[in-house]
mmCIF file of N, CA, C and O in Angstrom:
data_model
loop_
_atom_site.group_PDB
_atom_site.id
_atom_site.type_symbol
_atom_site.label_atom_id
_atom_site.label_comp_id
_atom_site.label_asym_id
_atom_site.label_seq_id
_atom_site.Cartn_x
_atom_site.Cartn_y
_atom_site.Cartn_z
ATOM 1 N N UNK J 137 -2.958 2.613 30.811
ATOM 2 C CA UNK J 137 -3.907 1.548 30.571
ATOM 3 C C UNK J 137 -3.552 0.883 29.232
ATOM 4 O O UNK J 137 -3.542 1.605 28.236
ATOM 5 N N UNK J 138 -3.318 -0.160 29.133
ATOM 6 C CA UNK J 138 -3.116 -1.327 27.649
ATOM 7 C C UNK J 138 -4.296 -0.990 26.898
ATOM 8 O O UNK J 138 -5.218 -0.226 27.186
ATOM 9 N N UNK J 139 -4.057 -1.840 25.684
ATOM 10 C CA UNK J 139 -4.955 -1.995 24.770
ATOM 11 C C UNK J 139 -6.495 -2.569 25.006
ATOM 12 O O UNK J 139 -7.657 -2.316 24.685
ATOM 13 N N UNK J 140 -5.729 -3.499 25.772
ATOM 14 C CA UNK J 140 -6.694 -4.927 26.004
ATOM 15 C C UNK J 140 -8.047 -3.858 26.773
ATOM 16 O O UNK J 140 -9.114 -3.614 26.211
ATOM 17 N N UNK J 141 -7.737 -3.470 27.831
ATOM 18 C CA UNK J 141 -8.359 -2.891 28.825
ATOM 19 C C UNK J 141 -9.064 -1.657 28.273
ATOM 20 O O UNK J 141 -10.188 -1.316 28.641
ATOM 21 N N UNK J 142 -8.388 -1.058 27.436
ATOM 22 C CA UNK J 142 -9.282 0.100 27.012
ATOM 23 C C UNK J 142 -10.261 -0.393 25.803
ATOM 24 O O UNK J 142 -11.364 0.147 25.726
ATOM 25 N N UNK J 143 -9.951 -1.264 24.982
ATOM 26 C CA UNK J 143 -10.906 -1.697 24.500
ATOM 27 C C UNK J 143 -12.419 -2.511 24.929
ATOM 28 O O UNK J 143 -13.510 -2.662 24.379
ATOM 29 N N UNK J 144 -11.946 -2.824 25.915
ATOM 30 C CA UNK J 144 -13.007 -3.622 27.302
ATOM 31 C C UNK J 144 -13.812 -2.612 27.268
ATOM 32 O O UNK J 144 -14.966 -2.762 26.866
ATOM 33 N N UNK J 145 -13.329 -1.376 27.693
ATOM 34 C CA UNK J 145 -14.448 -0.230 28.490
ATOM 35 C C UNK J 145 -15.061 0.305 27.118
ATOM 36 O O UNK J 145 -16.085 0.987 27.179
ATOM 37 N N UNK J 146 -14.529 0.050 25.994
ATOM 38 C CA UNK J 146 -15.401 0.704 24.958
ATOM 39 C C UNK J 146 -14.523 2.093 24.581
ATOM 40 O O UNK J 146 -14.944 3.064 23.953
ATOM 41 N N UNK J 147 -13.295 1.915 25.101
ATOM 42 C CA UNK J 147 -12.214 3.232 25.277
ATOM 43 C C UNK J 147 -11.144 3.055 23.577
ATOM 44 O O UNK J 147 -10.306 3.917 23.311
ATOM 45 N N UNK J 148 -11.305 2.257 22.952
ATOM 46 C CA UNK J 148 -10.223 2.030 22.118
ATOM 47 C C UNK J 148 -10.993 1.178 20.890
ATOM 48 O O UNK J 148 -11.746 0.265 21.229
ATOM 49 N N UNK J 149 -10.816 1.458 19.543
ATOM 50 C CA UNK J 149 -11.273 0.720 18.913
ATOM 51 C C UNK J 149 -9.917 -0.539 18.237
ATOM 52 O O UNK J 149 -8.703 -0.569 18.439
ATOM 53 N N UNK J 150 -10.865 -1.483 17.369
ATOM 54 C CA UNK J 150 -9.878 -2.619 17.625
ATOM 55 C C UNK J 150 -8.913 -2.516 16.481
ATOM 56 O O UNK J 150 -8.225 -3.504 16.224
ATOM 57 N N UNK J 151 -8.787 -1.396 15.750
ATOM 58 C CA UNK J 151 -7.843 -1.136 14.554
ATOM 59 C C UNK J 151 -6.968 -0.188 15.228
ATOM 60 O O UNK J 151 -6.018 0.329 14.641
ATOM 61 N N UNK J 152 -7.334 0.121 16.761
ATOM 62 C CA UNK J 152 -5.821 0.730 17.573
ATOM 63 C C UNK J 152 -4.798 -0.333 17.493
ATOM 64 O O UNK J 152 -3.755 0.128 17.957
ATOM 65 N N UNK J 153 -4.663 -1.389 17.159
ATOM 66 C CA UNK J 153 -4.264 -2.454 17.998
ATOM 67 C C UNK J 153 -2.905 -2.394 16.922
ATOM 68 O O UNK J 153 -1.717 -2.664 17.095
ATOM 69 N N UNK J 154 -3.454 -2.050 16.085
ATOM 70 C CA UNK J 154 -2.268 -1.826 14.651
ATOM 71 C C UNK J 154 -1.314 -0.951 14.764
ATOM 72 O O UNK J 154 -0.114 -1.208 14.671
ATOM 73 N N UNK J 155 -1.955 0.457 15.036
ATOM 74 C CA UNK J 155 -1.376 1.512 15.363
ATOM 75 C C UNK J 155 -0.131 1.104 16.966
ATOM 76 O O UNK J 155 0.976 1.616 17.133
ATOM 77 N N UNK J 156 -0.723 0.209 17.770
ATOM 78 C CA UNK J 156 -0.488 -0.025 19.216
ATOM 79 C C UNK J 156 1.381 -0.411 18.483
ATOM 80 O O UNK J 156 2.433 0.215 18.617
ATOM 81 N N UNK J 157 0.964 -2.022 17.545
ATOM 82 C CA UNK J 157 1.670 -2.974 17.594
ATOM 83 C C UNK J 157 2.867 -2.148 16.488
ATOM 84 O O UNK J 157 3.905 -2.793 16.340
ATOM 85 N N UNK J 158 2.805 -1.087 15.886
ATOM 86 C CA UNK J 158 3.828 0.183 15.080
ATOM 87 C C UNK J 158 4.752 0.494 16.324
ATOM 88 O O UNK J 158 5.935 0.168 16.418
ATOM 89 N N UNK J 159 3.885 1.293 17.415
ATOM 90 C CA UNK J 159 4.924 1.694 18.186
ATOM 91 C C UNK J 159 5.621 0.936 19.081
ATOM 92 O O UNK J 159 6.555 1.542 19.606
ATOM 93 N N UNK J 160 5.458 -0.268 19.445
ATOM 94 C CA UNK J 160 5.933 -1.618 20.028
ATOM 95 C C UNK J 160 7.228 -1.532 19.036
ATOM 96 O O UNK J 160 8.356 -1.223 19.420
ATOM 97 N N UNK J 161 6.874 -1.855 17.707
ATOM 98 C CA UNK J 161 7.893 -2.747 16.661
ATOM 99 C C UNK J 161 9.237 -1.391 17.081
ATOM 100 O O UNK J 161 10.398 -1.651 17.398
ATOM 101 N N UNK J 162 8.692 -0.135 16.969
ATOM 102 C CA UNK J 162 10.252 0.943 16.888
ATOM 103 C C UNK J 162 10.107 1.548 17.955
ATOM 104 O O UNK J 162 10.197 2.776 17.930
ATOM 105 N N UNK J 163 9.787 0.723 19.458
ATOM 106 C CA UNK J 163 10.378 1.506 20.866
ATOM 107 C C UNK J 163 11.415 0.390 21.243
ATOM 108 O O UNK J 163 11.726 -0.641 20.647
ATOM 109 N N UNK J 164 11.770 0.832 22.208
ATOM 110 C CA UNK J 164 12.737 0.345 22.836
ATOM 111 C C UNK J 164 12.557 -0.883 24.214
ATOM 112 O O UNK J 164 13.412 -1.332 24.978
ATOM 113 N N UNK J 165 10.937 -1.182 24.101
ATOM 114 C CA UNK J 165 10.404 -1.633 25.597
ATOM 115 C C UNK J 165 11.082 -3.157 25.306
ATOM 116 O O UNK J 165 11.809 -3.467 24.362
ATOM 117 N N UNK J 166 10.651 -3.940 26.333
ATOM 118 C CA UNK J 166 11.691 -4.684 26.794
ATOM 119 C C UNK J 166 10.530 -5.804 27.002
ATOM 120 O O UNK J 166 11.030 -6.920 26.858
ATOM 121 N N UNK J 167 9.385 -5.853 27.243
ATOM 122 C CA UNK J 167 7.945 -6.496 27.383
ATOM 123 C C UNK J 167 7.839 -6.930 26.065
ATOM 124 O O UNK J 167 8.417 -6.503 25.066
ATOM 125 N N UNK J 168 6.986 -7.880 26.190
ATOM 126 C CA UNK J 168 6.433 -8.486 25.067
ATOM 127 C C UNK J 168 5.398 -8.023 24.156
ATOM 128 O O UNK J 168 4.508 -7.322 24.637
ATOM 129 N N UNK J 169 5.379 -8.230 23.237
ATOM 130 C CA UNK J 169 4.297 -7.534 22.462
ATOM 131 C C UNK J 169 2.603 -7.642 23.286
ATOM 132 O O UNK J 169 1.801 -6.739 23.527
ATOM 133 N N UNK J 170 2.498 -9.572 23.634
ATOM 134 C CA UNK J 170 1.418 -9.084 24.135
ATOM 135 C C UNK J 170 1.151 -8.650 25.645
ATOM 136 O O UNK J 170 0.050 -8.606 26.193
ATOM 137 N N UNK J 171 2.400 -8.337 26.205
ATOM 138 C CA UNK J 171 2.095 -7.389 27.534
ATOM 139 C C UNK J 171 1.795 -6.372 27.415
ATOM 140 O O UNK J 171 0.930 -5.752 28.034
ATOM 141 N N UNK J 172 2.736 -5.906 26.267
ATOM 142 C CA UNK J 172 2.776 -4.611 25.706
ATOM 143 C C UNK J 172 1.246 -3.831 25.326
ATOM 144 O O UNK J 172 0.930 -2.675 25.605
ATOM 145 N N UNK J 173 0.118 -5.267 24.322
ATOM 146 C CA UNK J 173 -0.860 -4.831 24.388
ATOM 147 C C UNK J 173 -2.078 -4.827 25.698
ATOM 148 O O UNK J 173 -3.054 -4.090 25.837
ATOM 149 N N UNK J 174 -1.572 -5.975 26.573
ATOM 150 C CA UNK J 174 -2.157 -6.457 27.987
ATOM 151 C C UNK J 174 -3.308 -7.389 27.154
ATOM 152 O O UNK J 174 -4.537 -7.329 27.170
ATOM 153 N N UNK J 175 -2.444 -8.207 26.474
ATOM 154 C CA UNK J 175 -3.750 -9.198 25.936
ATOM 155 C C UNK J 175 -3.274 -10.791 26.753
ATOM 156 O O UNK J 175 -2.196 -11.316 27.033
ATOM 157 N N UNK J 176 -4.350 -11.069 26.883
ATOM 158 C CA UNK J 176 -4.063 -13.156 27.341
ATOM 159 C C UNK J 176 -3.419 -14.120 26.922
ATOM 160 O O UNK J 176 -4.039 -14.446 25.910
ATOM 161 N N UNK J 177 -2.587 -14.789 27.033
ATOM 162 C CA UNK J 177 -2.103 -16.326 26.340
ATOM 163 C C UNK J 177 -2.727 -16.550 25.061
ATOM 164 O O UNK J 177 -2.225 -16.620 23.939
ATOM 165 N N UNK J 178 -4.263 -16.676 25.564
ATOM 166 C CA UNK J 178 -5.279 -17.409 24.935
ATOM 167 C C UNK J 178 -5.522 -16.314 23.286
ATOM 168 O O UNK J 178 -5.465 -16.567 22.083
ATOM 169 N N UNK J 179 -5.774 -15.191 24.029
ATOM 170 C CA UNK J 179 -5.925 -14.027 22.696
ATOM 171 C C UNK J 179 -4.656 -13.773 21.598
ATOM 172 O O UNK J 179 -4.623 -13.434 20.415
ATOM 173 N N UNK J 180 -3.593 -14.127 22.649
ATOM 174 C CA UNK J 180 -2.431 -14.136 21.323
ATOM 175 C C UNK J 180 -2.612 -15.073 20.863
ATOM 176 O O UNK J 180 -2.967 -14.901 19.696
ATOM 177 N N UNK J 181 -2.550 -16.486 21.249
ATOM 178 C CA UNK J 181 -2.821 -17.515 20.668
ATOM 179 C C UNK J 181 -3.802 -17.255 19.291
ATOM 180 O O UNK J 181 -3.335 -17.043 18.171
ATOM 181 N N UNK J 182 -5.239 -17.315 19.607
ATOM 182 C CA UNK J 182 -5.946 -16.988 18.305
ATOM 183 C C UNK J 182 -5.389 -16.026 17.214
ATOM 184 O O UNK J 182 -5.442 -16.263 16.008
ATOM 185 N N UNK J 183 -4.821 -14.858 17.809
ATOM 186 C CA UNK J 183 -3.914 -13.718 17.023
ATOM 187 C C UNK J 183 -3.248 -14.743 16.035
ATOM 188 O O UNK J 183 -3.766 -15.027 14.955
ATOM 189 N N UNK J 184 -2.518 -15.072 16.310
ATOM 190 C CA UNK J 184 -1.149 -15.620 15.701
ATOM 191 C C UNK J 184 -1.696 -16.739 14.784
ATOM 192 O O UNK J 184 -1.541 -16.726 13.562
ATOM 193 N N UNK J 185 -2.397 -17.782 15.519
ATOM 194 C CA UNK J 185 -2.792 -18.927 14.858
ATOM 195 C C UNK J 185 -3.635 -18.917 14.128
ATOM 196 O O UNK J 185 -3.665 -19.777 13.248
ATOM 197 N N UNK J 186 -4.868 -17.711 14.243
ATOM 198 C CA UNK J 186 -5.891 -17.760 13.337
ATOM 199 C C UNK J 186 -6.609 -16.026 12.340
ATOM 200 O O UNK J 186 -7.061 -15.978 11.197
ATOM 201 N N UNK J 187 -6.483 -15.160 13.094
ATOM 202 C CA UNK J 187 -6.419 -14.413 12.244
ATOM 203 C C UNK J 187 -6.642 -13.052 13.149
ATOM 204 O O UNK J 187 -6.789 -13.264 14.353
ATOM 205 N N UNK J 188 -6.688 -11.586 12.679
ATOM 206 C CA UNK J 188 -6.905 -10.737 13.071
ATOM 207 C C UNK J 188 -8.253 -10.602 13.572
ATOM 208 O O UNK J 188 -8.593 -9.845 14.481
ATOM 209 N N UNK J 189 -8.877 -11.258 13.027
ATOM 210 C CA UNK J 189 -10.428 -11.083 12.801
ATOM 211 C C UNK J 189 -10.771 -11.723 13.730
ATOM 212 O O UNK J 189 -11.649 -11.127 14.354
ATOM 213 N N UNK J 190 -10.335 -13.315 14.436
ATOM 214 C CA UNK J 190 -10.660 -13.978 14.854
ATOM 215 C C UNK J 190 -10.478 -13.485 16.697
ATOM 216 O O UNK J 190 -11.116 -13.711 17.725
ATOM 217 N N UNK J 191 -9.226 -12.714 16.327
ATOM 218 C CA UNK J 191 -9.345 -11.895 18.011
ATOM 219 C C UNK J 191 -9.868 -11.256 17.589
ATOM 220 O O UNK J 191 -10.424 -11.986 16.768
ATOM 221 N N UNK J 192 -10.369 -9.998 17.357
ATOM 222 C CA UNK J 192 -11.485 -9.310 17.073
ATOM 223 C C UNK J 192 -12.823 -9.937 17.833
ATOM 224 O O UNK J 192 -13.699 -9.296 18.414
ATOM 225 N N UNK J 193 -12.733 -11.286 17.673
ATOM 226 C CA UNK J 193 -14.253 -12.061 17.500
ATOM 227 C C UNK J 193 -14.128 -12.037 19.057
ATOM 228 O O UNK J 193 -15.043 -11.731 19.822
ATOM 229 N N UNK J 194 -12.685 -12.456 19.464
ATOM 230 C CA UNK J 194 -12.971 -13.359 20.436
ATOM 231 C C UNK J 194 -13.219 -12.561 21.540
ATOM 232 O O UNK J 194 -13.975 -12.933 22.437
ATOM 233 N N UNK J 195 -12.299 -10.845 21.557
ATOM 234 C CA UNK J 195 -12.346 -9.947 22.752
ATOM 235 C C UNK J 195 -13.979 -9.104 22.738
ATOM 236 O O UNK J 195 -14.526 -8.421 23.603
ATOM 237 N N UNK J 196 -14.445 -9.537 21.275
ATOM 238 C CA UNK J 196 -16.191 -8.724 21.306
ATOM 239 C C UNK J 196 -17.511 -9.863 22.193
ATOM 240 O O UNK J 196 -18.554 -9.601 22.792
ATOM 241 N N UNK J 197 -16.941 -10.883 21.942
ATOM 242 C CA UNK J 197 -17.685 -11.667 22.553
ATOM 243 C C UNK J 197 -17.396 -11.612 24.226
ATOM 244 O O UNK J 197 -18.348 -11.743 24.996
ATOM 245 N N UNK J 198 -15.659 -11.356 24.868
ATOM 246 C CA UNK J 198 -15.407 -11.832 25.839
ATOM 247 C C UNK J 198 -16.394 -9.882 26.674
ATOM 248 O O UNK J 198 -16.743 -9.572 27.812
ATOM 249 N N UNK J 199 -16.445 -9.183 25.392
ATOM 250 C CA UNK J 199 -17.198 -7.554 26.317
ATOM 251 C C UNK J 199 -18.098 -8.044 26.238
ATOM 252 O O UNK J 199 -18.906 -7.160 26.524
ATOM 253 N N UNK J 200 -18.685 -8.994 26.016
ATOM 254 C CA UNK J 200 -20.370 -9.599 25.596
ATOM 255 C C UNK J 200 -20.916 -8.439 24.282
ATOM 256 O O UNK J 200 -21.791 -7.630 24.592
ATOM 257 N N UNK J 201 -20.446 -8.427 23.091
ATOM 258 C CA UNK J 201 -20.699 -7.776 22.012
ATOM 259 C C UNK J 201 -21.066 -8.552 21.085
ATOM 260 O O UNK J 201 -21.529 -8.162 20.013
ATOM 261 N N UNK J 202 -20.844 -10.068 21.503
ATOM 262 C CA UNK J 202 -21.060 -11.085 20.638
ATOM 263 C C UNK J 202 -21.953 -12.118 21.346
ATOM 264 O O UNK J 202 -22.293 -13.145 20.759
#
């Protein structure tokens, strides 16, 4: 199960995502980082363009936490 998904169920907190994106940087996989985490277009997008925090915001709102 990805990141994305276990954080959905309440299975993963969102400072795994750090720990996630360590073992990405020194394996050998062949996927993209955000397949790798099973996150959306849209969620990398905010990632990248706006801040850590701001996915944070966006996947608490999309569990309805927000």
């Amino acid at each position: 199960m990805k990141f994305r998904e276990r954080f959905m169920k309440g299975e993963a907190a969102f400072e795994d995502i750090f720990d996630l994106t360590d073992e990405w940087n020194f394996s050998d996989e062949e996927c993209t980082l955000r397949e790798y985490l099973g996150l959306t277009a849209e969620e990398e997008d905010v990632w990248i363009s706006e801040s850590d925090e701001a996915l944070e915001e966006l996947l608490n709102r999309e569990r309805g936490l927000e």
